[in-house]
């Protein structure tokens, strides 16, 4: 199986942001993109098939887990070159400005991407032209294996956007309602021509950086302290939101259990089908290098 | 093509005309880059574009090649047809990530779902004592990368026609030209026309030796061919016009006819376009060859500043003549 960077633990960020987007708004993502795609209205079966590198995958098995595309869902692409898609979202926002189509572009980046110069170039230009783009930085405290204290002088990432005059937020990324509140405001600012907005969402990945192997907690490659992982487990965004829903009588625990059961079946079915699906035909290796001109 | 409307035009104004005509026809065409407002950067290639198409579509940028080239790629992904100019292609090095990692791979990585109709335009600024970081020709980097098309027009006619083709292409196209070509003139139709990507041209027919010339080496090759004609040596000048995909047939056909091939490129010799064409001829026309293929290209040395060193650095028509004479005698 191809390298897989699981999103487990960070779900509230994607869900809280994408619930305010229209189907034709654009998102650009990174190596940890599965959650972004699903939250934007992606197709679970196409995603899982892609993780298995099958022809039925959303990128026909040519991209794998790190290159998730679904133009109909507004998932414009994801790439593991750290910070590589920030400028692409900038260009999509520039296109929206020129066409006056009122779309918003999102770039999802990690704390590691703050080490790349293109972030600052893009912040400057987005602010200069007040482009409709939201920089969503998921600060999960680790850049691959390195804790944030070893890569940055300050762990307050949201402050990097302030010198550019960009509106910034720092939010509890494991609280879906808190993320949703800042996202709602950010999206409407962008639609009013008052972008860009920078959101730092504090969160934590419950798995290692990349799997299959390193996604299993406790393997030698995931060197994060066990106690730290357990502390974050208590702040799991799904458990927190379920608790909120039940305590505020939005729904019952039984209703949530039903949803979980349905989802579990859906996921198992997607994996089962993906395992049965065909791999791309090796005779078609050269297909898709160039698009045939229309 | 209506011959009445053919008139002489400089190379740079031919580029300018291609912009006027494509931007007028297609509102998704935008022009991005450092210095599009300034003749100092882009000469007269952008003449009148802002007045006509506004700063919304003709966008001068901060010195942020990585982000602005990436923005052009992103705009292309969502359906625009941007041209991003690097008035000195040395600065394009900052943009290799969006050009190679993203644009070149994008269509393939998406399983054919997404495409990037963008033009990356880089200008070679050879000589003028500008030294190693203002003179480089980096077309071979791009030609080496799957997913990019690379065009290098040598005449005003081809500059207009290939820029139009590059903008209309649904794939990323790298358009490389040379500042030394900007004042050269050619017959250029006023009409909107295109020159097909991947098709070379024989500028001059000949039977004794095939001279494959790239970009600025084309006028030097023509000069050399005319001088050699006086001595009874008949040189065929082939201009591939597109480096990738290369028009292999036109080169092989000529090589088989003459049996002697010299390749003159504007880049460095090692691992470059001349090496590629030399390998191609060896693979596909070996039995027709009367002599080993000869490369004329830049030495593996950074571009020097001093004019005495520059004179030794850049091959010109005299070097081509020497090489051809030697090949014929041998």
Short mmCIF file of C-alpha atoms in Angstrom, two decimals, chain A residues 26 28 50 57-60 62-64 67 69 71 76-85 87-100 103 117-118 121-122 124-125 128-129 284-294, chain B residues 27 30 32 55-57 59-81 94 97-98 101-102 104-115 146-149 168-172 244-245:
data_model
loop_
_atom_site.label_atom_id
_atom_site.label_comp_id
_atom_site.label_asym_id
_atom_site.label_seq_id
_atom_site.Cartn_x
_atom_site.Cartn_y
_atom_site.Cartn_z
CA UNK A 26 -12.19 25.40 -3.85
CA UNK A 28 -6.35 22.64 -1.89
CA UNK A 50 -7.29 5.57 -4.36
CA UNK A 57 -9.89 5.61 -7.21
CA UNK A 58 -10.55 9.34 -7.39
CA UNK A 59 -7.20 9.75 -9.16
CA UNK A 60 -7.38 6.43 -11.04
CA UNK A 62 -2.04 7.42 -10.47
CA UNK A 63 -1.88 9.65 -7.42
CA UNK A 64 -2.42 7.43 -4.40
CA UNK A 67 -2.86 13.05 -4.46
CA UNK A 69 -8.59 15.03 -6.65
CA UNK A 71 -13.17 18.55 -9.15
CA UNK A 76 -8.88 20.71 -6.52
CA UNK A 77 -5.93 18.60 -5.47
CA UNK A 78 -3.55 17.67 -2.72
CA UNK A 79 0.21 17.29 -2.73
CA UNK A 80 2.86 16.24 -0.21
CA UNK A 81 5.44 18.87 -1.16
CA UNK A 82 5.11 20.82 2.07
CA UNK A 83 3.47 24.21 1.33
CA UNK A 84 3.31 23.28 -2.36
CA UNK A 85 -0.41 23.91 -2.77
CA UNK A 87 0.23 29.23 -3.98
CA UNK A 88 -2.19 27.14 -6.04
CA UNK A 89 -5.04 28.19 -3.76
CA UNK A 90 -3.74 31.75 -4.07
CA UNK A 91 -4.10 31.47 -7.86
CA UNK A 92 -7.59 30.00 -7.58
CA UNK A 93 -8.56 32.98 -5.41
CA UNK A 94 -6.99 35.33 -7.95
CA UNK A 95 -9.09 33.66 -10.67
CA UNK A 96 -12.23 34.14 -8.56
CA UNK A 97 -11.38 37.82 -8.18
CA UNK A 98 -10.94 38.24 -11.94
CA UNK A 99 -14.11 36.30 -12.79
CA UNK A 100 -16.09 37.81 -9.91
CA UNK A 103 -15.98 31.61 -4.66
CA UNK A 117 9.06 30.82 2.15
CA UNK A 118 6.16 30.45 -0.24
CA UNK A 121 5.04 35.26 -0.37
CA UNK A 122 1.45 34.06 -0.66
CA UNK A 124 1.73 39.09 1.19
CA UNK A 125 0.09 38.87 -2.21
CA UNK A 128 -2.14 43.07 -1.02
CA UNK A 129 -5.03 42.17 -3.31
CA UNK A 284 -1.93 2.46 -19.80
CA UNK A 285 1.18 3.68 -17.99
CA UNK A 286 1.70 6.56 -20.43
CA UNK A 287 -1.92 7.71 -20.34
CA UNK A 288 -2.50 11.11 -18.70
CA UNK A 289 1.01 12.53 -19.16
CA UNK A 290 -0.62 15.15 -21.40
CA UNK A 291 -4.22 16.06 -21.93
CA UNK A 292 -5.26 15.74 -25.55
CA UNK A 293 -6.16 19.20 -26.74
CA UNK A 294 -9.84 19.77 -27.36
CA UNK B 27 -11.13 36.42 -21.46
CA UNK B 30 -4.18 36.55 -18.20
CA UNK B 32 1.32 37.64 -14.90
CA UNK B 55 -4.50 45.56 -14.57
CA UNK B 56 -7.00 42.89 -13.70
CA UNK B 57 -5.67 40.71 -16.53
CA UNK B 59 -0.67 41.66 -13.50
CA UNK B 60 2.69 43.02 -12.36
CA UNK B 61 3.89 41.21 -9.25
CA UNK B 62 6.16 41.41 -6.23
CA UNK B 63 9.51 39.64 -6.46
CA UNK B 64 7.94 36.32 -5.41
CA UNK B 65 8.59 33.91 -8.26
CA UNK B 66 7.59 30.83 -6.30
CA UNK B 67 4.19 32.14 -5.14
CA UNK B 68 3.33 34.03 -8.31
CA UNK B 69 4.20 31.11 -10.59
CA UNK B 70 2.23 28.86 -8.25
CA UNK B 71 -0.65 31.33 -8.47
CA UNK B 72 -0.55 31.05 -12.26
CA UNK B 73 -0.69 27.26 -11.89
CA UNK B 74 -3.60 27.52 -9.44
CA UNK B 75 -5.49 29.90 -11.71
CA UNK B 76 -4.97 27.46 -14.60
CA UNK B 77 -6.26 24.57 -12.50
CA UNK B 78 -9.54 26.44 -12.04
CA UNK B 79 -9.91 27.25 -15.71
CA UNK B 80 -7.88 30.38 -16.54
CA UNK B 81 -5.16 30.41 -19.20
CA UNK B 94 12.76 29.95 -7.54
CA UNK B 97 8.48 23.70 -7.44
CA UNK B 98 5.21 24.92 -8.99
CA UNK B 101 6.43 19.28 -8.82
CA UNK B 102 2.97 20.68 -9.41
CA UNK B 104 4.19 19.01 -14.85
CA UNK B 105 2.86 16.16 -12.71
CA UNK B 106 -0.65 17.48 -12.09
CA UNK B 107 -2.58 15.90 -14.96
CA UNK B 108 -0.94 12.53 -14.36
CA UNK B 109 -1.31 12.57 -10.57
CA UNK B 110 -5.01 13.35 -10.94
CA UNK B 111 -5.55 10.39 -13.23
CA UNK B 112 -6.42 12.76 -16.06
CA UNK B 113 -9.14 14.60 -14.15
CA UNK B 114 -7.38 17.95 -13.77
CA UNK B 115 -5.16 19.87 -16.17
CA UNK B 146 7.72 14.54 -18.13
CA UNK B 147 4.50 16.53 -18.46
CA UNK B 148 6.03 19.75 -19.80
CA UNK B 149 6.14 20.87 -23.41
CA UNK B 168 -4.28 27.38 -26.41
CA UNK B 169 -2.68 24.13 -25.25
CA UNK B 170 -4.43 22.34 -22.38
CA UNK B 171 -1.06 21.42 -20.84
CA UNK B 172 1.76 23.38 -19.23
CA UNK B 244 9.72 18.66 -26.33
CA UNK B 245 7.99 16.84 -27.87
#
